[in-house]
Structure formats: structure tokens, C-alpha cells
Amino acid sequence: MSNSLSHPVLHRAEADLHRPLSFWGKFIRNPQTLIGGLIVAAIVVIALLAPVLAPYDPNLPNPDQLYQPPSPAHPMGTDEIGRDILSRMIYGARISLTVGLATMLLAGVIGISLGAISGYFGGRLDVVIMRLADTFQAIPGLVLAIGILAVLGAGLSRVVLAIALTSWVAYSRVVRGSYLALKEQQFVEAAHAVGVRTPTVIVRHILPNAIGPILVILTLNVAGAILTEAALGYLGLGVSAPTATWGSMLVQGQRLIRVAPHVAIFPGIAIFLTALSFNLLGEGLRDILDPATQRRV
Amino acid sequence: MLRIIIWRLLQGLITMWLVVTVVFVVMRLSGDPVEMLYAGDPRPEAEREKAALRQALGLTEPLPVQYASFLTQVARLDFGQSFVTRRPVMQMIAQTLPYTLRLTVSAFIVAYLVALPLGIIVALRRNSWLDYSSLVLAMGGVSIPPFWVGLMFILLFALKLDWLPASGVESASAYVLPVIVLAIPRMSFMTRYVRGAMLEVLSADYLRTARAKGLPEGAVVTGHALRNTLIPIVTLVGLQLGYLVGGSVIIEQVFGIPGLGHLLVQSIFNRDFPVVQAAVLILSLSIVLANLLTDLTYPYLDPRIRHE
Amino acid sequence: MLTSKKYFLIVLVGVVVIALLSACGASSEAADGAAASSITVGLGTEPPNLDPRNYNYTAGTFAVAWQIFEPLVYHDTRTDELIPGLAESWEQIDPTTYEFKLRQDVTWHDGEPFTAEDVAWTLTRGPRPIQEFGLNPDKPVEVLDDHTIRVYTADPLGYFMVQSIALNLRIMPKHILGDWYADCQTTMTEQGLAAESTGEVCTEVEKNRVWTENIVGTGPFKFKSWEPGVNIVLAANQDYWGGAPKIDEVVFKWVEEEATRIINLESGEYDLILGVPDTDIERLETVDNITVLKSPGYGYDMITLNEAVPALADPRVRQAIAYAVDKQSLMKLFPGVVTRTCGPLSTHSSFYNSDVNCYDYNPDQAKALLAEAGWDANTTLTLKTPPNQQNEAQLIQRNLQDVGIKVDLLTVEAGAYYQEVRDGQSELALYGFSNIVDPDHMYWVFHKDWILGTASAYQNDTVSSLLEEGQTTTDQDQRRQIYNEAQQIIVDDDAAAVFLYSHDDVRAYRTDRLTGIEEMPLPTDVFYWLRSAEVTGS
């Protein structure tokens, strides 16, 4: 019997040792990215299909069915004004993902551009931007977010803005570091030599090479934003009623914790799972994309 | 060395000035404290009183004048009086700060006490069940909303088991729950971080040399690896402290601790400018100072940096 | 590898450090332990100060301050009877003159005798109280002897005894505050404040310096200590003229988180709590050793309808909204603790007109009225709500949508909410009042001068003159007729607001710790009965 037929697995493994895995190959093999990715995908699907999946109108109150425990009609029970918790959970996924992703985008754009400018140009601009970063880092994020919302008032877009303003520093520091290291490299000098304009160099030539650490922060930022939204909701500064958000549902459930614990338990689990899946994804990506840490795993 | 210290101090000062300015601007944009003070007063003559009060509180001055007088106050560490309680702001801060310090410093110690040994152990036993379960726990710890954990702990330890009080600050036992809840995310993060740092050091060349010289593994770890693992961990102290201070705002709310975070949230809602400014300043100062200390202790831990 | 011994040492050091850090704050414990019978009361928030006539009404302030400071007379809201307090008798000599005979056996907590001078000073210490109490500015009071005082009002005031004297006046010590107050006025003048404003600023703003320490009253409990953020301790006044209380010491603590407050009661940390969450009441009633006390609330909740908004100008639209709201369903959110009230008074008030139209839930009638008024289905109204009333707001939003009125919800942070609504920055808004002891309250809400604000921009000349008349009529039966008529117009004809219900005041206590508080003699006086309660367990 030939080896190739009797030991296909062995051959495959041997082949892996010689040929580096593609990104997606690593993605699937890493338990963190795999589990995290699957849960994230599931939540995205739930959010997209909310109108199809939700058994009831998420905002329909029913004063005759206040905080009912889980039953076949309401698999997760009903809340303080008799709304179906399952339906609210499903619609809540939209808000949590929106907050998470929008914050990530906004903070990413602010942080990456400031970091790139700072790292690429250096000099006075660098000093100014880094002092700004120090300032934002010196004020505890939650405190700054509370202050901003106290000024602007609550609401979805304001919550996103407040959280984004408190989370761009991480991007700018990492991107600045990458740019400092990359701008001296040959391919950058080469690009300049052939007359590529500076903004193009910054965006087209350097950014793709710094994408690894950025991707990690983007993912971790989503998890952080979802948790911060819940915390702001806890302080009464979240997205306003009747919009179903996991944070506001959790806070509502907290008041009912002795009467109807299920009201708080399900959104708590949902926030936990979502934050966990993005954290897993981020940590896994770090392992895959950063060769230095790859060794550690 | 001296030049570096002076440069760092200068940077810290500039940061503090920016913090003060940001807070000043944000609070002035956010509403009229006199209206808040008089909310609920139905009398028609309240308007006249409000005007008198604005004058007495210096709110009728142009903004640049208010800003300048505020900066001089800050420089003298005199934050004036609270708009709401009319007590000296520094007195209110002095009353609340000890609770927050006790909470955050204890949580900091607990987090590092658990994370350091655990991180080192799992690094030495890489890919064991201990390593994997610590990974799962750590991921959970940073993903779970702290106020939710706080509530669950209150239900379990205060109500069901009746071991610990659910709120208050009058006994050491009242701090146990909030300290643990506040420490959980930091503990989780640091365990993974220590593990990573340790692994990196363990695979470094000089350790291979040490092993090759025939040193026992225990001596390698305690003698060489530990010291070098500390460097990246120390750099994180400032950042961790920032997270703890931010987290204490929520935890103080859940456990009814009358600390600085609690005072800050109340004052923000009351538009109590002087208190907010002073509280944010103190919180930020602690973070800036922690970062400064980190920068300055760095060279002593890592001889390579000292020589540069 | 760290040896386990070394690690043990590190942990030990850590534990010691934590213990030390924590011990710094634990010093007060030993001092409080001495009292023979002590109870702990759980409040929602820390009182900002102990000014007994604080305008920013917080239940916490009253719970504490009203144990220390006393009124001349108490008012039993249920029977409309006046009960002697610091005054043993009183008499209305003419429509604007009242004479009070004071008790002779009363001393302040510091041993100084209580006299008519204290009453006179409390009423006249600045322009503001004189105006607040409606006194004659030229001759507000006259001290006849140490224990007799006459009080002159500017006009005849129908509510004077009940509202001004019983509810709003707590006598303060002249020998403690008189000099301070004079000094404050001088200082304020020196600081360049206009002369006529100094008095007001001193009473309103500087008060907190005075009302957090050295607090001296005449009541059944004495101020003992206040550790900011932690607790306020009161001790029994052994020399109380009404007899020494049976409880030696009352410790007030507070925690904002409702769930925690309840858990503290259940675990025995607190013996008595103020502010029981509506949703927990039914459950608490079944818990051993805990009794829930409900007393009728003297306030009401309503939805304001701003008539300055064109869409709400037509009374038929307002009536339609009143019919469209399902009040019975709303009341299910507060099982067992609300009473339906159809007009601008609590049903428990003796002035409540029970003949007004209740606008019982009737969506068809609502639709018919809307059609009649030519309601434009594209109009969207905004319903403003404070954060703690979002549940009601969402039910109301649904009710209105069901009859074809589009409604947006807008939650506004509590601090800014009431101001915005009073300033007329609302279309529909949830609003409520508590502790209404006299129907004159309507004057503040429904008079055409919009004294309490433009929330409803209500203007009806007949109602306004009725409310003015009621204010200056001192014959209570005559007043009853005036207010009956006013309620009829406000509710039936104009539908000036949607009146919902009044909340009971609810407290809960541990029966294994406290006895002697079976009933609440005075619903508006929080914890009045502490003076007669007894501690049982330990």
C-alpha cells in the first residue's frame, strides 16, 4: 500500500509544515477565530433577519402579561410592560451591532488618520496629536462619554459619537507606531522615487502593511463599544425608549431582579456572548496576523 | 536622565492643561446650573433671584474671563464652592476620594496578585487544561458587563448566602464584593498579558544560554525570566489604572459607595461645574502621574534602556 | 518557579494591605455601637442638606429633617383635621389675622427655651419667607408675649392653615441662626450683590452650610452625626415634650439602586425602607417578617396637553386623547398602589369632585371626536417623559397610535425634564405632583397666568377667577363649591390634561425588628410614627 493512500492526514500535515497556510486557513484552524467568527456570523444573521425571526412586534406592550416567566408562547418570557423578550432580543441585536460597528468605523477613521499623519509626518504635528491622545487617555473613557452625553442628550447617534471619541486613541497609537517603522522601508522610498503623491503613499502603500494590528483593534473595539453602551444605559444615558437595546433591557431587568430574574438574564447573556465573540475574534486575529505572538500560542 | 524627567513632567503638565480645558468647554456647553438649582421652584420672583445668583456665582462673566479665573483657581488648587451644596469643592473631593482609592487600589492589588502567578504558571504549562481554562475564563472576564456581575454577586453572596453586605462602606467586608467585581476584567486581561510576556521571554536567546549553562529551570524562571517579564507588565500599570478608575464609576453606583466616581456622576447630572472640573482633574491627574511613574521606573527595570 | 511559600507570603502581604486600606474607613463603627436600641432606615438618596423647608423636595430630606424640626400644627390629610404641634391652640381672629398660643414646656435640643421669638424670626428672616407665606409686608407678625404670637396675612388666604402653617412651616432656632443670617447678608452686600437679593441668596444658597452641621430643633430626635456619603445618625430627645421616643437611635443610610435597597431589607441590613419599587410590592407582601405599609398618596399623575400647539388647541382633540388612553391598563403597571383619579386632585382629598367625567377608556369615542375635529392623520405629536416613566409613556404611545395619533417618545434626563416642560417645550408630557394638601394647588397649575409654567398653556378666564376666589375665601364649605365648579370646567369642558391616578406612599419594614407602626397618622409626614415605634429584636 502506498503511503499517499493510507496516510492522507499525515501527508496533509506534512504539507502544512512546508507551505504557509493562507489567512483563511489559519482562521479556520484557530479555535478563537473560528468560534468567535461563527458567533459573530450568527448574530449578524439574526440582526439582518430580525423581522422574519421575531415572533412578535418588539415594542407591543401587553398590560395583561407583565413579566411572565418563559413559556411556549414567549420562550424568553415578557418584560415590565408585557413585551415579548425574545423579539426584543432579536431586534436588540441590530442596535448592539450598529453601536459596535458604527463606533468602530468612526473611531477607526479618526484614530487611523490621526495616527497615520502623526507617524508619517512626525515633527510638530506628531507632538500635537500625541498630546491630544494623552489628553483623551488621561480622562477615563466612561467619564468622558458621560460628560459628552450629558451635553448632547441621549440617542443612538450620540451614544456612538461619545464612545467613538473615547476609543480612537488606541488606533492612533498603533497606526503611528506602524508608520514610524514603515516609512523608512524601501518600498516607501521607492514609491516616492517614482513620484507617487504623499497622500497616496500614506493610504495605498503604507496602510495595507499596517492592517494586521488595526484589524485586531477594530474587533476589540466592537466588543468594548457594546459593553460601554450597556454601561451608559445603566446610568440612564443610553439609546432612548422604546427602542429595544440589550443594555436598556438589562437595566430594566435589574430593577426586576427579585421578581422576574429572566428579564435581566437573557440580555445579560446576549451582551456577554456578543462581546465574547468579538473579543475571541480579535485575540485570534492577533495570533494569526502578528508573527511575534504567533510563537507564543 | 534629568532631561528626560523634566521633559516628561512638562508633557504631563501640558496634558493636564488640555484635560482642564476640555472639561471646562464640555461643561459650559451643557446647560445652566442655576436653572437646575431652581428646578421645582414655582414662584414668579424666582427669575429675579436666578439673575442675582448667576451674578454671585460668576456665571455672567464672559467665558474667557471665567476660563482665566478657573485656571488661576486650579493653579492654587482652590476649586471654589459646589453650586449645589455650597461646600468647598476640595472638601467634597477629600471626603469621597478615600473610598475610591480604597476600591481601585485594592482591586489593582487583587488583579495583579492573581494575574501574575497565574499568568506565569499557565505560560510554563502551555497548552495544558489549566492554560485553556484560564483562556476561557479570561475571555469571559473581559466580555461580561461588570454591573451585571455585581448584581449577581449581591444576589448570591448578600441575599442567598448572607455572607457579605450588599452595599455600604462601614466595614472591610463591604468592600469584598465591589473590589472583586472591579478586579475581574483587569485580572482576566492581565493573566493573558503576563502569559504572553512570559512566553516571549522564555523563548529568548539569553534564556537558552542560561539553560545551556546548566542552570535548573526553576532558577532560570525566577532569576532571569521573571525580571524581564515585569518590564512590559509595568508599562501597563497606567493604562490599567485608567480602566479601574473608569470602572469604579459604575461599581460605586451598583454598591452604593460614596466615592469620587459617584460624586462625579451626580455632579454631571446636576451641572455642578466646579465639582465636575475638580473631580475629572483629580482622576486624570492620578492617571497622568501613574504613566509618569511608569516611564520613570522603566529604566531601572531594564538596564538596556538606562544605557541609551 | 515561585515557591508556594513565597507566593503565600505575597498573598498575605496583599491581604494585609487591603485590610489596612479598608480599615481606615471603618472607624465610625465602634462609636455607633453603644446605643441600646438602634434601627437603620434605608433611603434612596443622601439628603443634600437638612433644611426643613427645602424647596428641592426630596423624600430623604423630610424623612430626616422632620424628625428634628416641628411645625406649629400638624394636618391630618385624611380627615382635614388640624392637630396641635408646637402651638397648643390657635384662633382666626379676622380674615387676615391668626393668633397662636405656643406650648410652654418646649426646649431646643441645646437646652435653650423655645419662644414666640423663634416663630417670628422663622417667618420674617428675609423678604422671601414673608412673601412665600403671603404675610403682610408692613406688619407680618406681632409677638404678644413669650408664648403668644399673631400672624397677619396680606390678603385672606383659604389655604393658610393647612398649606402654609401645617405643611410648609418648620420652626427654626433664632439663637443659632439669627446672627449667622445677618452676617451672611452683610457679606453678600459686600460682595456687590444687589441689596434686595441678599436675603434670598442667603436663604436659598448659603443654607447648606448651616443645614449640614450644628443642627438644632425641637423634635423627638436630635441630630447626632453626619458622615457624608455614609450615614446620618439621630438620637432620641429624652426631653421631648411629647415624651421620649422608645427608639434610642435612628441611623439613616441610602443606596440608589432599588434592587440593592430591597435586598438590604430582606437580608436585615435595613429595618425600614422608604421608596419601595412598585414591582416588588406584591412579592414583599408575601415575605416573612416584612410588612408593606401603604398610605394614600396626596398627589396625581397626568399627561399635560400643550394648548399652544395648534394640533392640541381644539378641546375635542384633547378629549379624544383623554378617551384614547387606557388608564386601567396603565394602572396594572403599579399593582395595588395606585388609585384612579379623574381630576386635578387626589381622590383622597376632601375637595375632590367625584362627579367629573372620567373619560373611561373608549377608543371609538376617541376616533369619533378626532373625525369631528378634522384630525390630520399625518400630524405627529411628541410625548416627553423622564427616564423613570418610560413604561407608562410606551403604553400611552400605543394607545394613541391605536386611534390614529402618531406619537414620538422623547426621554429627557430628569435634571432637565421638569424645567423644559414648565418652559412650554413640550407637546404631551408626563407630569406629576405629590403632597397636595390644599386645592389651591390648582391655582398654580391651571390659572391663566401660568404660574407654574406653560406646560399646558391653559387659559380659561372663568377658571382663573374661580381659582382666585378660592384662594381668598376662608370659609371651607364655600371653597368646596368653588373648587367643584373649577374641576368640572377643567376636566369636562376643556380636558386641560389627561388625569391618570395617584400613587400610594409605600414603605416596608421588618416586623421582627419594629413594632408600634401599624398605621400612619399623618400621610404627608414621612416617618411621623418613628416617635412611637419600638425595637423588638436585636
PDB file of C-alpha atoms in Angstrom, chain A residues 57 59-64 66-67 80-81 83 88 150 234 237 240-242 252 254-259, chain C residues 257-259 262-263 266 279-280 282-283 329-330 332-333 335 387 390-392 394-395 397-398 409 411 413:
ATOM      1  CA  ASP A  57     -43.725  43.197  17.462  1.00  0.00           C
ATOM      2  CA  ASN A  59     -42.475  47.207  21.015  1.00  0.00           C
ATOM      3  CA  LEU A  60     -46.004  45.919  21.532  1.00  0.00           C
ATOM      4  CA  PRO A  61     -46.898  46.200  25.205  1.00  0.00           C
ATOM      5  CA  ASN A  62     -49.434  43.950  26.850  1.00  0.00           C
ATOM      6  CA  PRO A  63     -50.535  45.100  30.293  1.00  0.00           C
ATOM      7  CA  ASP A  64     -52.189  41.756  30.963  1.00  0.00           C
ATOM      8  CA  LEU A  66     -46.394  41.659  32.767  1.00  0.00           C
ATOM      9  CA  TYR A  67     -43.098  39.893  33.408  1.00  0.00           C
ATOM     10  CA  GLU A  80     -42.118  45.000  32.615  1.00  0.00           C
ATOM     11  CA  ILE A  81     -44.822  46.152  30.217  1.00  0.00           C
ATOM     12  CA  ARG A  83     -43.470  42.844  25.592  1.00  0.00           C
ATOM     13  CA  ARG A  88     -36.786  42.398  21.706  1.00  0.00           C
ATOM     14  CA  ALA A 150     -24.832  64.990  29.370  1.00  0.00           C
ATOM     15  CA  TYR A 234     -27.189  51.559  33.147  1.00  0.00           C
ATOM     16  CA  LEU A 237     -27.735  57.673  29.128  1.00  0.00           C
ATOM     17  CA  SER A 240     -33.955  56.054  24.287  1.00  0.00           C
ATOM     18  CA  ALA A 241     -37.159  54.055  24.634  1.00  0.00           C
ATOM     19  CA  PRO A 242     -38.968  52.273  23.123  1.00  0.00           C
ATOM     20  CA  GLN A 252     -34.815  47.264  33.267  1.00  0.00           C
ATOM     21  CA  GLN A 254     -32.028  44.728  37.093  1.00  0.00           C
ATOM     22  CA  ARG A 255     -34.921  46.508  38.787  1.00  0.00           C
ATOM     23  CA  LEU A 256     -36.996  43.358  38.463  1.00  0.00           C
ATOM     24  CA  ILE A 257     -34.276  41.003  39.547  1.00  0.00           C
ATOM     25  CA  ARG A 258     -36.118  39.771  42.652  1.00  0.00           C
ATOM     26  CA  VAL A 259     -39.470  39.468  40.903  1.00  0.00           C
TER      27      VAL A 259
ATOM     28  CA  GLU C 257     -30.032  51.031  43.362  1.00  0.00           C
ATOM     29  CA  GLU C 258     -33.575  49.890  44.115  1.00  0.00           C
ATOM     30  CA  ALA C 259     -32.729  46.205  43.870  1.00  0.00           C
ATOM     31  CA  ILE C 262     -34.759  45.736  48.743  1.00  0.00           C
ATOM     32  CA  ILE C 263     -32.056  43.122  49.243  1.00  0.00           C
ATOM     33  CA  GLU C 266     -34.539  41.280  53.114  1.00  0.00           C
ATOM     34  CA  THR C 279     -42.907  45.903  41.014  1.00  0.00           C
ATOM     35  CA  ASP C 280     -41.606  44.456  44.267  1.00  0.00           C
ATOM     36  CA  GLU C 282     -46.703  42.259  45.755  1.00  0.00           C
ATOM     37  CA  ARG C 283     -43.754  39.956  46.297  1.00  0.00           C
ATOM     38  CA  SER C 329     -54.174  49.131  31.762  1.00  0.00           C
ATOM     39  CA  LEU C 330     -51.654  51.745  32.841  1.00  0.00           C
ATOM     40  CA  LYS C 332     -51.661  47.433  36.022  1.00  0.00           C
ATOM     41  CA  LEU C 333     -48.048  48.590  35.913  1.00  0.00           C
ATOM     42  CA  PRO C 335     -50.377  46.676  41.025  1.00  0.00           C
ATOM     43  CA  PRO C 387     -36.400  58.244  32.385  1.00  0.00           C
ATOM     44  CA  GLN C 390     -40.779  55.329  30.107  1.00  0.00           C
ATOM     45  CA  ASN C 391     -43.011  52.332  30.748  1.00  0.00           C
ATOM     46  CA  GLU C 392     -46.154  54.416  31.050  1.00  0.00           C
ATOM     47  CA  GLN C 394     -44.775  53.451  25.850  1.00  0.00           C
ATOM     48  CA  LEU C 395     -48.248  52.213  26.733  1.00  0.00           C
ATOM     49  CA  GLN C 397     -47.886  55.876  22.779  1.00  0.00           C
ATOM     50  CA  ARG C 398     -49.562  52.610  21.734  1.00  0.00           C
ATOM     51  CA  LEU C 409     -41.332  59.373  22.509  1.00  0.00           C
ATOM     52  CA  THR C 411     -36.893  60.726  27.051  1.00  0.00           C
ATOM     53  CA  GLU C 413     -32.830  63.297  31.683  1.00  0.00           C
TER      54      GLU C 413
END
